Structure formats: C-alpha cells, structure tokens
CSV table of C-alpha atoms and ligand atoms in Angstrom, one decimal:
chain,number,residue,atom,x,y,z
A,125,UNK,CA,10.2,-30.1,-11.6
A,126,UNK,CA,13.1,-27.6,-10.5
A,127,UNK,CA,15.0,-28.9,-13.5
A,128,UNK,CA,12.0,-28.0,-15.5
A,129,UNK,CA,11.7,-24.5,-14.1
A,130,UNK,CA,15.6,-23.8,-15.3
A,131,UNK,CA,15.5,-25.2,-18.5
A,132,UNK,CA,12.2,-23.2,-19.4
A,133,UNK,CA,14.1,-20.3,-17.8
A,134,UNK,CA,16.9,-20.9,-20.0
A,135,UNK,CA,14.8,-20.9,-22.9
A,136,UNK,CA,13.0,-18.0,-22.2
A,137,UNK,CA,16.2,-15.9,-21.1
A,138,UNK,CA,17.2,-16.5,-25.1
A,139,UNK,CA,14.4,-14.9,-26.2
A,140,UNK,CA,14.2,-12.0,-24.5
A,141,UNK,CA,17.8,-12.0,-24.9
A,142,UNK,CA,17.2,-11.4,-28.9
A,143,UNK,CA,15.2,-8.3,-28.3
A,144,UNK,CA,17.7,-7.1,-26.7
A,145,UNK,CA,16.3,-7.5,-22.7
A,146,UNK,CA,18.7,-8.8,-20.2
A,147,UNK,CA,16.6,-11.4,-17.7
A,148,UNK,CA,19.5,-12.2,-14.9
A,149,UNK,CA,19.3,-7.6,-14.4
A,150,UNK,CA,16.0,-7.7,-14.7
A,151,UNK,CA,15.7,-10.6,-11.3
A,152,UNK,CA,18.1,-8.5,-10.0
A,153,UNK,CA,16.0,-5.3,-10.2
A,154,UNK,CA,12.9,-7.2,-9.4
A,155,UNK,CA,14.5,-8.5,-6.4
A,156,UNK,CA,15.2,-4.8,-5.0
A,157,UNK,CA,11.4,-3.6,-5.0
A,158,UNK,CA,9.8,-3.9,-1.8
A,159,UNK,CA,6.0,-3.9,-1.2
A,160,UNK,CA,4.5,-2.2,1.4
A,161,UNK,CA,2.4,-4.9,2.8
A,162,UNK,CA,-1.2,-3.8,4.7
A,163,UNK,CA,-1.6,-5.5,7.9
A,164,UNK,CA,-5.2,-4.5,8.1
A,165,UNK,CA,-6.0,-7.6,5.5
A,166,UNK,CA,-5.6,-9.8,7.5
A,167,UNK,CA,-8.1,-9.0,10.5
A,168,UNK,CA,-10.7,-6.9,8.3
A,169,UNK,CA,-9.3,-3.5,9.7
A,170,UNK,CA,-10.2,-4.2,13.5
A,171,UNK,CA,-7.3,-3.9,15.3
A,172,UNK,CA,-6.3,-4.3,19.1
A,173,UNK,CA,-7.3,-1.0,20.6
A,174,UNK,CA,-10.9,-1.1,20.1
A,175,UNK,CA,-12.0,-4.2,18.3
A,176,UNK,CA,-15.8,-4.5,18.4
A,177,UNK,CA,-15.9,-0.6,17.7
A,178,UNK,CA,-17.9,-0.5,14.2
A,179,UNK,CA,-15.8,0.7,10.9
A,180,UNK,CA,-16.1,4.0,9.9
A,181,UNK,CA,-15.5,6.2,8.0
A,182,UNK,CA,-16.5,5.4,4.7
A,183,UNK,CA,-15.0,2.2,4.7
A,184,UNK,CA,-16.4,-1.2,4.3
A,185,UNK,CA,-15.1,-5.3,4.7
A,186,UNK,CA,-17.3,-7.5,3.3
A,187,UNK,CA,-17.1,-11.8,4.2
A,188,UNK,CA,-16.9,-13.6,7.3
A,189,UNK,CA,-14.4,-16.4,6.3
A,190,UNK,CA,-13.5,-18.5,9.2
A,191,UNK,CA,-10.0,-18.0,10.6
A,192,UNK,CA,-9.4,-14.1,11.1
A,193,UNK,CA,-6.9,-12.9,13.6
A,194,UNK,CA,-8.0,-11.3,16.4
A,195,UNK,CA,-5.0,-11.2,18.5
A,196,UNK,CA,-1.2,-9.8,17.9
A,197,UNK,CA,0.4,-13.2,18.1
A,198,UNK,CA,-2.2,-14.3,15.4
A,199,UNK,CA,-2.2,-11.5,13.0
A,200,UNK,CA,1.7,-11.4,12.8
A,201,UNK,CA,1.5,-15.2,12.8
A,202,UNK,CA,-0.6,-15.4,9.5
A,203,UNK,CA,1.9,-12.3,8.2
A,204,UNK,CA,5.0,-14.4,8.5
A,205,UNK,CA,3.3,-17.4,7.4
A,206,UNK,CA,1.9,-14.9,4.1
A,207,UNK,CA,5.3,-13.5,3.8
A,208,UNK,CA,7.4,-17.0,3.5
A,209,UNK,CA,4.7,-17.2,0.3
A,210,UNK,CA,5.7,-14.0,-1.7
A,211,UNK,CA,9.1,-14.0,-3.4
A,212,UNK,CA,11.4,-10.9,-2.0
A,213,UNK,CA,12.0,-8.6,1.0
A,214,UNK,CA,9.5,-6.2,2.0
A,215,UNK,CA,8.1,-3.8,4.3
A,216,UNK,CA,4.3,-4.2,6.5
A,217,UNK,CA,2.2,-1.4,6.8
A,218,UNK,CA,0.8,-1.1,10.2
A,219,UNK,CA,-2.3,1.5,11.5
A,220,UNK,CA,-2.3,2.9,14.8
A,221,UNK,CA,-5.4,0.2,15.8
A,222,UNK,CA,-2.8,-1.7,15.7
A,223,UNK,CA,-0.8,-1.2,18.8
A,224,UNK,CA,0.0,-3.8,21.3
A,225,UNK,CA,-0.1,-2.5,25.1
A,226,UNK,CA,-2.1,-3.9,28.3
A,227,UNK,CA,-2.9,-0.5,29.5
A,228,UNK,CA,-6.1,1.0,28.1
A,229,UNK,CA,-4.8,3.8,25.7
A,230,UNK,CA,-6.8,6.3,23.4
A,231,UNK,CA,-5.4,7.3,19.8
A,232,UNK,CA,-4.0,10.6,21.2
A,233,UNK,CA,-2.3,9.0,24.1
A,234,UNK,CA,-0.5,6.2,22.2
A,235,UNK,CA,3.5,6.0,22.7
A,236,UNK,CA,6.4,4.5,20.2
A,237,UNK,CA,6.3,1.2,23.0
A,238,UNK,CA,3.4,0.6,22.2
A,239,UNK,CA,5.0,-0.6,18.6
A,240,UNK,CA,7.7,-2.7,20.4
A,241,UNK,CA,5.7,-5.9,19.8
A,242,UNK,CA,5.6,-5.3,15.7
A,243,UNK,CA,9.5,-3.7,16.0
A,244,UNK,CA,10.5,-6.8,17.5
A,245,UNK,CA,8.7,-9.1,15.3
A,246,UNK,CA,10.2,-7.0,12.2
A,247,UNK,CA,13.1,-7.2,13.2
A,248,UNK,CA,12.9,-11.0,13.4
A,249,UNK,CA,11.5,-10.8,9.9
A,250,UNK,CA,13.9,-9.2,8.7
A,251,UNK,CA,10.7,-6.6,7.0
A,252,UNK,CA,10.6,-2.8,7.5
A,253,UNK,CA,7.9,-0.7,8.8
A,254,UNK,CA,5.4,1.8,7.6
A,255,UNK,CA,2.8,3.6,9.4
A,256,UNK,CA,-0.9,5.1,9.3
A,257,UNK,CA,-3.0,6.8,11.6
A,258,UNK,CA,-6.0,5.9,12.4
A,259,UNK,CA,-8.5,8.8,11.9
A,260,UNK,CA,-11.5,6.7,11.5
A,261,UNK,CA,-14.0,3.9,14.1
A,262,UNK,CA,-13.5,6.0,17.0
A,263,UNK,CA,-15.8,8.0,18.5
A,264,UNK,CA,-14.3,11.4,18.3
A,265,UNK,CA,-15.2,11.4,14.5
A,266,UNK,CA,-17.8,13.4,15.0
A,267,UNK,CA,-20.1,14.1,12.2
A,268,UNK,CA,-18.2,12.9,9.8
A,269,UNK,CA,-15.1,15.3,10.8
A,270,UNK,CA,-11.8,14.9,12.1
A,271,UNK,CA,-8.5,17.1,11.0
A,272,UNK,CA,-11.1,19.9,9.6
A,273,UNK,CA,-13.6,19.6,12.3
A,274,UNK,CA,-15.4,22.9,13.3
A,275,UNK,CA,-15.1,21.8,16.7
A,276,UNK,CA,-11.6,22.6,18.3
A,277,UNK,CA,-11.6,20.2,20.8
A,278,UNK,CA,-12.6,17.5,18.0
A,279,UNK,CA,-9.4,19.0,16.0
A,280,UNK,CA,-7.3,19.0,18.7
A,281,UNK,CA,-7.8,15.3,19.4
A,282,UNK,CA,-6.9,14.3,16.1
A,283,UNK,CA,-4.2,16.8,15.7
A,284,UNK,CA,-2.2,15.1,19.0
A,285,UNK,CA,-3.1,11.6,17.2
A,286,UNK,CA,-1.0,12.5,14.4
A,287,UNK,CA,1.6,13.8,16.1
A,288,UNK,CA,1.8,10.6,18.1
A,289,UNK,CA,1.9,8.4,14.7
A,290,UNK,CA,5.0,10.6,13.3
A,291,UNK,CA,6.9,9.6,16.9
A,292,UNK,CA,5.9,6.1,16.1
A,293,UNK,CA,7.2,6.1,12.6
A,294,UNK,CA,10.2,7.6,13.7
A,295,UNK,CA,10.9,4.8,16.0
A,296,UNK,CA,10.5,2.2,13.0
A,297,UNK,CA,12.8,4.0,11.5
A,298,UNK,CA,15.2,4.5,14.3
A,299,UNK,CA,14.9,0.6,15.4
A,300,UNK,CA,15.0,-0.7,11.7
A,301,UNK,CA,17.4,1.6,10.0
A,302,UNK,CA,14.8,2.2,6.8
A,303,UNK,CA,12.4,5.0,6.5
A,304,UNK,CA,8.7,4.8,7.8
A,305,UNK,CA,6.4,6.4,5.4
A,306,UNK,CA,3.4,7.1,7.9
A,307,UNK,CA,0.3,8.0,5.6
A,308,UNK,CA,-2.5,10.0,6.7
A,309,UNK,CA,-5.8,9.8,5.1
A,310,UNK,CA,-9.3,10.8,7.0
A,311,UNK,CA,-12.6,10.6,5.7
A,312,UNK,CA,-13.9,14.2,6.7
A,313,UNK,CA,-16.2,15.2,4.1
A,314,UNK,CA,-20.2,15.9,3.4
A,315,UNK,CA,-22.9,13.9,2.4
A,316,UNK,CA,-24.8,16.6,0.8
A,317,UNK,CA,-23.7,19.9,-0.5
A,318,UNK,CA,-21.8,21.9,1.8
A,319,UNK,CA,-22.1,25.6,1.1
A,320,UNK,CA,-18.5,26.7,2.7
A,321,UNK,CA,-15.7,24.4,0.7
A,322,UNK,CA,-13.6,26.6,1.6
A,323,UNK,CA,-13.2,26.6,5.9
A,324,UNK,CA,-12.9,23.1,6.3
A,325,UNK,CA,-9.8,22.9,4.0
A,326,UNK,CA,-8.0,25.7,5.9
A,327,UNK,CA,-9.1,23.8,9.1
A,328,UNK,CA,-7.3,20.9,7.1
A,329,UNK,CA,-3.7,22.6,6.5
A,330,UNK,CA,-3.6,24.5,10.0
A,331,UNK,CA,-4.4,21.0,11.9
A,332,UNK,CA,-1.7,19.1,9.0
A,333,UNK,CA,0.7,21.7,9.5
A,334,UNK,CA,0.7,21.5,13.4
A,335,UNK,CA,1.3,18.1,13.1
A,336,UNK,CA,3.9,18.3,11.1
A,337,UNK,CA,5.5,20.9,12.9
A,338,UNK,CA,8.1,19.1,14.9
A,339,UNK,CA,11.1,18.2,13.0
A,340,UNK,CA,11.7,14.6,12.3
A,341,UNK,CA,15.3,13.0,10.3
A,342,UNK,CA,13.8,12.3,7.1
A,343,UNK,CA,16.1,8.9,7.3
A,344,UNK,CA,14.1,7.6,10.0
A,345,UNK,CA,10.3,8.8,8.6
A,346,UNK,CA,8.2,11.2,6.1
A,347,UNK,CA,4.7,11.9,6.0
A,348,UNK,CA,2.8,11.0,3.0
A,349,UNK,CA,-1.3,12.1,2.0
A,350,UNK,CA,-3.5,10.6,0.6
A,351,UNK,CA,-6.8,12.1,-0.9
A,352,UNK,CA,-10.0,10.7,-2.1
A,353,UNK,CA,-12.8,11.7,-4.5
A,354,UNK,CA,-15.6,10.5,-2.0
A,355,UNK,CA,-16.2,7.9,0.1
A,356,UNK,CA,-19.8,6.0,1.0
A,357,UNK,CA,-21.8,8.8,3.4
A,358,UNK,CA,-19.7,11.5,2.3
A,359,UNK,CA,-20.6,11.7,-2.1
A,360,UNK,CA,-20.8,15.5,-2.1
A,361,UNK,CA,-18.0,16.8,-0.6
A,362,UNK,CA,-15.0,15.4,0.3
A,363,UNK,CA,-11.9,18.2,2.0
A,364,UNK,CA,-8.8,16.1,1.9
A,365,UNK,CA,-9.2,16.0,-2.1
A,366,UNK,CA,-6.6,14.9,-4.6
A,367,UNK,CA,-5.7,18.6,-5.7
A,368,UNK,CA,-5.5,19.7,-1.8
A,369,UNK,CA,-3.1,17.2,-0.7
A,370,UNK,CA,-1.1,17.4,-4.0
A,371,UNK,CA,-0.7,21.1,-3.3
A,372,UNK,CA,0.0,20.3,0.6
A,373,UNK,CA,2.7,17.0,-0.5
A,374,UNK,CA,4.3,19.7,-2.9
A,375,UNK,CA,4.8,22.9,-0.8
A,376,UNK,CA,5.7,20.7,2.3
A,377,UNK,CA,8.0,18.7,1.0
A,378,UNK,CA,5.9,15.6,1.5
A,379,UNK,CA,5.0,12.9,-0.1
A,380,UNK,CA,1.8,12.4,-2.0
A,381,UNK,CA,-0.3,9.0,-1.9
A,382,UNK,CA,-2.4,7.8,-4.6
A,383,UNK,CA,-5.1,5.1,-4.0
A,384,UNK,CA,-5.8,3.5,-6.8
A,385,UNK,CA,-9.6,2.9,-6.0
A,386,UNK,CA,-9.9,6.9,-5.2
A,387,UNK,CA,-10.4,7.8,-8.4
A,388,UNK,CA,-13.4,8.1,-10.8
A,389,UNK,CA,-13.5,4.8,-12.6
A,390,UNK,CA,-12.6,6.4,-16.0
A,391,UNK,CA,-9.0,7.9,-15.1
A,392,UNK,CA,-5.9,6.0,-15.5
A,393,UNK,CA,-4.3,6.5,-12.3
A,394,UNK,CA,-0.7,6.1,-13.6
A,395,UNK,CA,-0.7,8.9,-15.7
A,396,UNK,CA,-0.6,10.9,-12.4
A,397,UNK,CA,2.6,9.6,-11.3
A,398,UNK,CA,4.6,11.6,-14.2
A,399,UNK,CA,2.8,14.9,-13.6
A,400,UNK,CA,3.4,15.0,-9.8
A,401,UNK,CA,7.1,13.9,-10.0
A,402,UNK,CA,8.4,16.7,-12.1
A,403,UNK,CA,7.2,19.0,-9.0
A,404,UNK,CA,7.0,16.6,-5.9
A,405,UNK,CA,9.4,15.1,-3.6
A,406,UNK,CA,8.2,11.6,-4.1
A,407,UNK,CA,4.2,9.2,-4.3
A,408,UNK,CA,3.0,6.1,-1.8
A,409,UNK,CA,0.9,4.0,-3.6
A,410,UNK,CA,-2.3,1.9,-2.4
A,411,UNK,CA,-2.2,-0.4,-4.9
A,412,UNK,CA,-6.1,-1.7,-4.9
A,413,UNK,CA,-8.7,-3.0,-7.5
A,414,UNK,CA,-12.1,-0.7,-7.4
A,415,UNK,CA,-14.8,-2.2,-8.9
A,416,UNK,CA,-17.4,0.4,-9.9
A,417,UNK,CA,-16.5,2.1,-6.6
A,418,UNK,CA,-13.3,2.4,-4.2
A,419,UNK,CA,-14.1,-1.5,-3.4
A,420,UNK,CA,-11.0,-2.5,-2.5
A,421,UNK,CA,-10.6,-5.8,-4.0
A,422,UNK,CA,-7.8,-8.0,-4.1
A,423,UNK,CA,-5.4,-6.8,-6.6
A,424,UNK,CA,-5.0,-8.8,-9.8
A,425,UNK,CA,-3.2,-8.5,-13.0
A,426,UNK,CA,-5.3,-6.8,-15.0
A,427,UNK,CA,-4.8,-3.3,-17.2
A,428,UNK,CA,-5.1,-1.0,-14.6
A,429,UNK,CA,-2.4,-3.0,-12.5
A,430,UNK,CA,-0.2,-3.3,-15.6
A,431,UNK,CA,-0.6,0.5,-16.2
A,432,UNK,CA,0.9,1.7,-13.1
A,433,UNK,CA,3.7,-0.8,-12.8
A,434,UNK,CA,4.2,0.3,-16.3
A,435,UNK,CA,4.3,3.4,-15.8
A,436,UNK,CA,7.1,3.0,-12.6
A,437,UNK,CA,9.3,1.0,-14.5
A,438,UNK,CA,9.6,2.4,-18.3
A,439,UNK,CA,9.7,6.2,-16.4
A,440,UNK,CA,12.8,5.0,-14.4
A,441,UNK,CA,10.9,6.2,-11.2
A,442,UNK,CA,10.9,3.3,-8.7
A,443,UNK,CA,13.6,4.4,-6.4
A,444,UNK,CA,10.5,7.8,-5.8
A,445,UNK,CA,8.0,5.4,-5.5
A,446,UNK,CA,6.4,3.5,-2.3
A,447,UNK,CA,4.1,0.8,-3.2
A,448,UNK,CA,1.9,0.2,-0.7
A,449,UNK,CA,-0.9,-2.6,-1.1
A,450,UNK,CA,-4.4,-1.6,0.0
A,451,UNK,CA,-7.2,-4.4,-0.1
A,452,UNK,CA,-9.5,-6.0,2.2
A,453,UNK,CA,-11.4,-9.1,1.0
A,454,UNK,CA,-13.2,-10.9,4.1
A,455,UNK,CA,-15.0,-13.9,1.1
A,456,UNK,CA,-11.7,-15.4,1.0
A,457,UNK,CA,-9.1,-16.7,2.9
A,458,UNK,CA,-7.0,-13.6,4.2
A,459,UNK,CA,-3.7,-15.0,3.3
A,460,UNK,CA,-4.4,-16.3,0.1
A,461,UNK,CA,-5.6,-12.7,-0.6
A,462,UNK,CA,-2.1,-11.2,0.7
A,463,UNK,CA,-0.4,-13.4,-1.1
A,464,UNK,CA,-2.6,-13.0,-4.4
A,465,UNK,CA,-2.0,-9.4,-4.3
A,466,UNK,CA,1.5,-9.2,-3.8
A,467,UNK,CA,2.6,-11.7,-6.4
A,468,UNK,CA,0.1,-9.8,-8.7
A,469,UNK,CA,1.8,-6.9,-8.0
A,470,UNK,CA,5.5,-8.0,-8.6
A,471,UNK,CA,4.3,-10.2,-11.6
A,472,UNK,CA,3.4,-7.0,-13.1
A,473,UNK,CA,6.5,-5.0,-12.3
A,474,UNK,CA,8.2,-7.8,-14.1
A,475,UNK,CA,6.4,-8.1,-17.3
A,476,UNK,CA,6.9,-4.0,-17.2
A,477,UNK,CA,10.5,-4.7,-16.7
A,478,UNK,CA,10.6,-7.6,-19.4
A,479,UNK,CA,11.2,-5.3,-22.3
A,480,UNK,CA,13.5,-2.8,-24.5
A,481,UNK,CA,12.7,0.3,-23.2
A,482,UNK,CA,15.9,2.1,-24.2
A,483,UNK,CA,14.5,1.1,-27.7
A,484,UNK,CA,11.0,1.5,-27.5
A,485,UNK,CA,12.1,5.4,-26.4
A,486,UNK,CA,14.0,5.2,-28.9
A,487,UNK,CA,11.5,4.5,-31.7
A,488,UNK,CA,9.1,7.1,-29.9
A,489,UNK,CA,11.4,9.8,-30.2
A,490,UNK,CA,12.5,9.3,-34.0
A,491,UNK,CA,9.0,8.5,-34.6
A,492,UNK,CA,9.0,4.9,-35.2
A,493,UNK,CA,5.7,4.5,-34.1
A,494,UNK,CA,5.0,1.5,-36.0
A,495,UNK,CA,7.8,-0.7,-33.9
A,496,UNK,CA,6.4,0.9,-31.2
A,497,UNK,CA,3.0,-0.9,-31.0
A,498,UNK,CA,4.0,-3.5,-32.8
A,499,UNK,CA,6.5,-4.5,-29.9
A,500,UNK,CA,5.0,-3.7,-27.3
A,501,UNK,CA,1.8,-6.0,-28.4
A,502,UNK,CA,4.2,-9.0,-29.7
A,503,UNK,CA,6.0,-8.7,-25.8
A,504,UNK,CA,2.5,-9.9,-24.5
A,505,UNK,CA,2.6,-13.6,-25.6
A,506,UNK,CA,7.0,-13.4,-24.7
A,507,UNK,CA,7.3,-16.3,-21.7
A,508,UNK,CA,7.8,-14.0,-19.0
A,509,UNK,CA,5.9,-16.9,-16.7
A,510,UNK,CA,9.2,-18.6,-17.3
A,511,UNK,CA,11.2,-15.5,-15.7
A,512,UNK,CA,8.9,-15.3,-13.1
A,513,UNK,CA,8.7,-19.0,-12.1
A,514,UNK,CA,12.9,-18.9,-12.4
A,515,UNK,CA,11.9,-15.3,-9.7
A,516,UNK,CA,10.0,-17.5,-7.4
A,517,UNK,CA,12.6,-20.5,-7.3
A,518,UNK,CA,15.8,-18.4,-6.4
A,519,UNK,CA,13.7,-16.2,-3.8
A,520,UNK,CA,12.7,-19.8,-2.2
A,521,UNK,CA,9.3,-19.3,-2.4
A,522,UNK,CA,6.7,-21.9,-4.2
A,523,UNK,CA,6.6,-22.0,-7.4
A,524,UNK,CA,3.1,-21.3,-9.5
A,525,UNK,CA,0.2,-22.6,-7.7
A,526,UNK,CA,1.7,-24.9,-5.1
A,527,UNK,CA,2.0,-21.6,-2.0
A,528,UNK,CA,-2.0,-22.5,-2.4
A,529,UNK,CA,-1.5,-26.1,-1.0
A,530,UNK,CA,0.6,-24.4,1.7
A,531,UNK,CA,-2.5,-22.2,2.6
A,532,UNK,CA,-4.9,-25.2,2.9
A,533,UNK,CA,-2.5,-26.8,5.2
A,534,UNK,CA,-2.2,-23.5,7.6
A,535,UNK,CA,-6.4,-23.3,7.2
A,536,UNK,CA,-6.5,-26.9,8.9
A,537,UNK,CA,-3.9,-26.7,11.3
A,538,UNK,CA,-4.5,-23.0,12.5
A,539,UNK,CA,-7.1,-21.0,10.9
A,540,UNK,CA,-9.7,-23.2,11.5
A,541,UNK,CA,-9.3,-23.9,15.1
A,542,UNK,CA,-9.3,-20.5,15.9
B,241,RNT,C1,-9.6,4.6,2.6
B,241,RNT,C2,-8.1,4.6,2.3
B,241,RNT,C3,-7.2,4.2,3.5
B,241,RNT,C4,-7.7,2.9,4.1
B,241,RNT,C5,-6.7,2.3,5.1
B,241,RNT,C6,-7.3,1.2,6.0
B,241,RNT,O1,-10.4,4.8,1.6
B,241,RNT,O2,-7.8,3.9,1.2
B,241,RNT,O3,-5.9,4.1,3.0
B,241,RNT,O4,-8.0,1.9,3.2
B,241,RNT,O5,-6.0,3.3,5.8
B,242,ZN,ZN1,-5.8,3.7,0.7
C-alpha cells in the first residue's frame, strides 16, 4: 500500500513537474499552514462555565449524536485523538465557555489560570492557542445587546469580559511563544427596524476601544472582528456589520475576521481578502459552509472552499492570513466532522498551490487569456490526490479513507460509553 502511495506520487510529481510546478516545495509550503481549529465542535458550543445555559445569540447546533464531551478531559481527549487524524501542526481555537476552574466564575471575573488546563494540554500537543470571547448564552445579553447595549451596566459587563479575554490571549501567547488571535464577535442587533443605526455603533467603538485600551505585545496576542450581515432573531439590523468592523480592524491596527457563512449567499467571500489587504494589517478566517443561511456546516471542497484557498495562495497572502475553521454539525460524529473539515481545508490549499502561478500571471498580464482558462480548467483532472496522499503519508497521518476506521474504533471504545 505505502509502496503504492510513492510510486503514484512519483508519477504524479512528473506531471506537474512538466508544467512547470515543483511538488516536494509545494509539501513543504503545505506543511507550514496551520489551521485554527474550533474547540466548540466538539461539545455543540456548551462549554464548562455554564453548560445547560440555552445558546444564544443567534446561533444554532442541530443533532444529538451519541458521544459529545461534556467535560475538559473529554473534549481535549476527542481533540487530540481528531488532531493525530489531520496531517500538520496547528493551532485550537478556544472560547471563554471554555475555562476550566472549580470556583464558580462569571465571564467578567475569569483569569488567565483559568486557561492553565488547555496551556498545559497545548503544550503537550505541541498546538498553539487562539481565543474568543464569549458574548453570547449568558444572561447579561439582554435584549439582544451586549458591547452596544443602551444599558451601561449591561456594557460594562461585557466591556470587562473582553478585557479579561485579551489577558487570556496574552497568556497563550506568553506560555506558547506564538501569537493568540482572540476574535470578538457579538450578536447585538434588531429584529425589526431600528430607527437610530447610528447610537448603537458608537456604543460599539467606545465599548471596543476601552477594551482594547491596555497595551498588549503584539507577539504574544492581537484582537481580530468579526462582523455579520444578520443572524436568526436579529434580520433587520445587525451593529457589528462587515463595513463597521472593517473600518474599526483598519484604523486600530486590528485584524479583520471574515466568516464565510456571514455573507449574503450570492458574494464570493474571497474577493474580500484582496480589497482589505492593501489597507489592513492582516484577516482571521472562519472557514464554514452556509447553506441558504449562516448554517455552519461542515466544510467541504466545494467552489466556495476552493475560491478562498485560491485566492490565499495565487495572492501570495498566507503568511497575513489566519484560517480559523468555524462549523458545528451535532448529525454526525464530532470528530469525523473535525477531521472532515480540516483535511477539506488543506486539500484545497493544495490543489490552489498545485499550479504555475508565476505563469498563469504571467499570461494574464500579456494578455494570454486563452492559456489562461485553458490551464487552469486542464489542472482540474492533474492527480493532485497523488500529492496529497504522498502529504498524508510523510505527516504520519492515515491515508484516504482509513482515519474513518480509526473513528469507529474511538466511537466503540469511548464515545459510546460516555
Ligand atoms: C457566529 C460567529 C461566531 C461563532 C463562534 C462560536 O455567527 O460565526 O464566530 O460561530 O464564536
Ligand atoms: Zn464565525
């Protein structure tokens, strides 16, 4: 079988080797992009602090399959077991929900030791760290309003809950010696019409801008924001919008988050990353898969997927880029749809990086527009499952199919006795 695997990769190195693509570079750039991996997949965006509280915000996990993790030893357990299943070295995205302390803590009162469970099991993993507050199934959204809430004391909340996620990023960053992107995104919004769009969004930036007040070492951790076009319970109106936190990322020196499932259906979400860059300091990604609304699917490799890793690669902007994942899928099992996603994610970075972009520039630029999309559809049926097999083999990982059988066997021997 392994012999199989090399002398397919062999094969398939030649060919792309004719048009001019160098595979070996290519695994060696793959092999230097790390995902962002959500931790919230894999317990249907509970948490530890307040599990049985409802989610909110907008939100929504659908499925009951057996096996979810409801405490920290089994939720980092099924993350290690995920992450010896997806080829490469990565980061995990936690939420402040997540925090692992005996005493009974609210979001504004949580501490960096509160992390020390998930620093210590990172550090054993070998992974890095992101972060995201958790501005959403709590009780002090009130009325659908956190950061922009009319109500000071409703602000103020919030506002020391952010400050408290930027000390825990820091520490991620401190303990693990890689930088913590901590993302912010609330739901605060309107159902119906609002007739003042205007005061909530300066509530927005004063509230942001306290927050961010307190100098931080941009080694250790930088805020990024993400905006949204609406979520369930709040269609009409929705303050942290794409344009406002573009603006904000840009004139703070922040970094600006695109979901992919924030968008009406009809934009092509990658063409975005080209118009901020030019102007902004750098995007995080939730890499996602809407279907006819912000459903948060398990990614796959379709268009939309191939789009943005497309856009990464042949735009040279990957080192400016965080790719975060960002699914939640509760009809399947939870690891399978970590795993699913991820290698989706990197297969698609590598068929992006599987061709002759100096070229195809190249041809763009003198006008050669006929090589153009005549290469560019002929690269489609190129082996590139050969080069990503050959990825899978040298990163240790299983090989097609076969991390599946290792899933069943984790389902029997932990999931289901849970
Ligand atoms: C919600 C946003 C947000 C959340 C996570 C759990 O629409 O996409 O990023 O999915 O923080
Ligand atoms: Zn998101």
């Amino acid at each position: 079988m392994i012999k199989n695997i090399e002398k397919t990769y062999e094969l398939a190195k030649e060919r792309y080797a004719n048009i001019g693509v160098d595979t070996e570079k290519v695994l060696n750039a793959l092999e230097k992009v790390k995902l962002s991996i959500h931790c919230w997949q894999g317990d249907d965006i509970h948490g530890f602090l307040f599990p049985s509280q409802e989610l909110t915000g907008g939100i929504g996990v659908s499925g009951n399959y057996p096996g979810v993790a409801t405490t920290p030893d089994q939720l980092s357990g099924d993350l290690s077991k995920a992450l010896t299943l997806i080829p490469g070295h990565h980061k995990v995205q936690l939420h402040a929900i997540y925090a692992v302390t005996d005493k009974k803590k609210d979001l504004d009162e949580l501490e960096p030791e509160d992390f020390k469970y998930w620093v210590d099991w990172a550090k054993k993993e070998n992974v890095g760290l992101d972060m995201n507050g958790t501005f959403f199934s709590h009780p002090m959204l009130k009325d659908g309003f956190t950061l922009a809430s009319p109500d000071k004391k409703v602000r103020d909340f919030w506002i020391e809950h952010g400050k408290r996620s930027r000390a825990i990023a820091n520490y991620f960053g401190e303990e693990l010696g890689q930088q913590s992107v901590n993302n912010f995104w609330i739901p605060d919004g309107y159902k119906d019409n609002p007739i003042d769009k205007l005061t909530p969004r300066l509530r927005l930036v004063d509230s942001l801008d306290q927050i961010i007040e307190q100098k931080y070492d941009e080694k250790n951790t930088i805020e990024a924001f993400e905006g949204k076009l609406f979520g369930t319970g709040v269609e009409s109106y929705t303050v942290g919008s794409h344009e406002f936190y573009e603006n904000y990322a840009i004139t703070r020196g922040k970094l600006w988050t695109i979901d992919a499932g924030h968008f009406h259906p009809t934009e092509d979400v990658s063409d975005k990353f080209s118009s901020f860059l030019p102007f902004g300091k750098g995007l995080m990604l939730h890499v996602s898969r809407p279907v006819r609304w912000d459903s948060d699917h398990v990614v796959i490799m379709d268009d939309a997927l191939l789009r943005m890793m497309r856009s990464l690669v042949r735009d040279d902007i990957l080192d400016r880029t965080n790719i975060g994942l960002d699914f939640f899928d509760a009809t399947i099992n939870r690891l399978a749809a970590w795993v699913i996603g991820a290698r989706a994610t990197q297969k698609a970075l590598l068929l992006s990086m599987l061709s002759p972009i100096n070229k195809l520039k190249e041809d763009e630029v003198t006008g050669n527009l006929t090589d153009r999309l005549a290469l560019t559809e002929e690269l489609k049926s190129y082996p590139f499952g050969a080069v990503w097999d050959e990825f899978c083999l040298r990163n240790d990982v299983p090989v097609g199919a076969d991390w599946l059988s290792e899933i069943r066997d984790y389902e029997q021997k932990v999931l289901f006795k849970r």
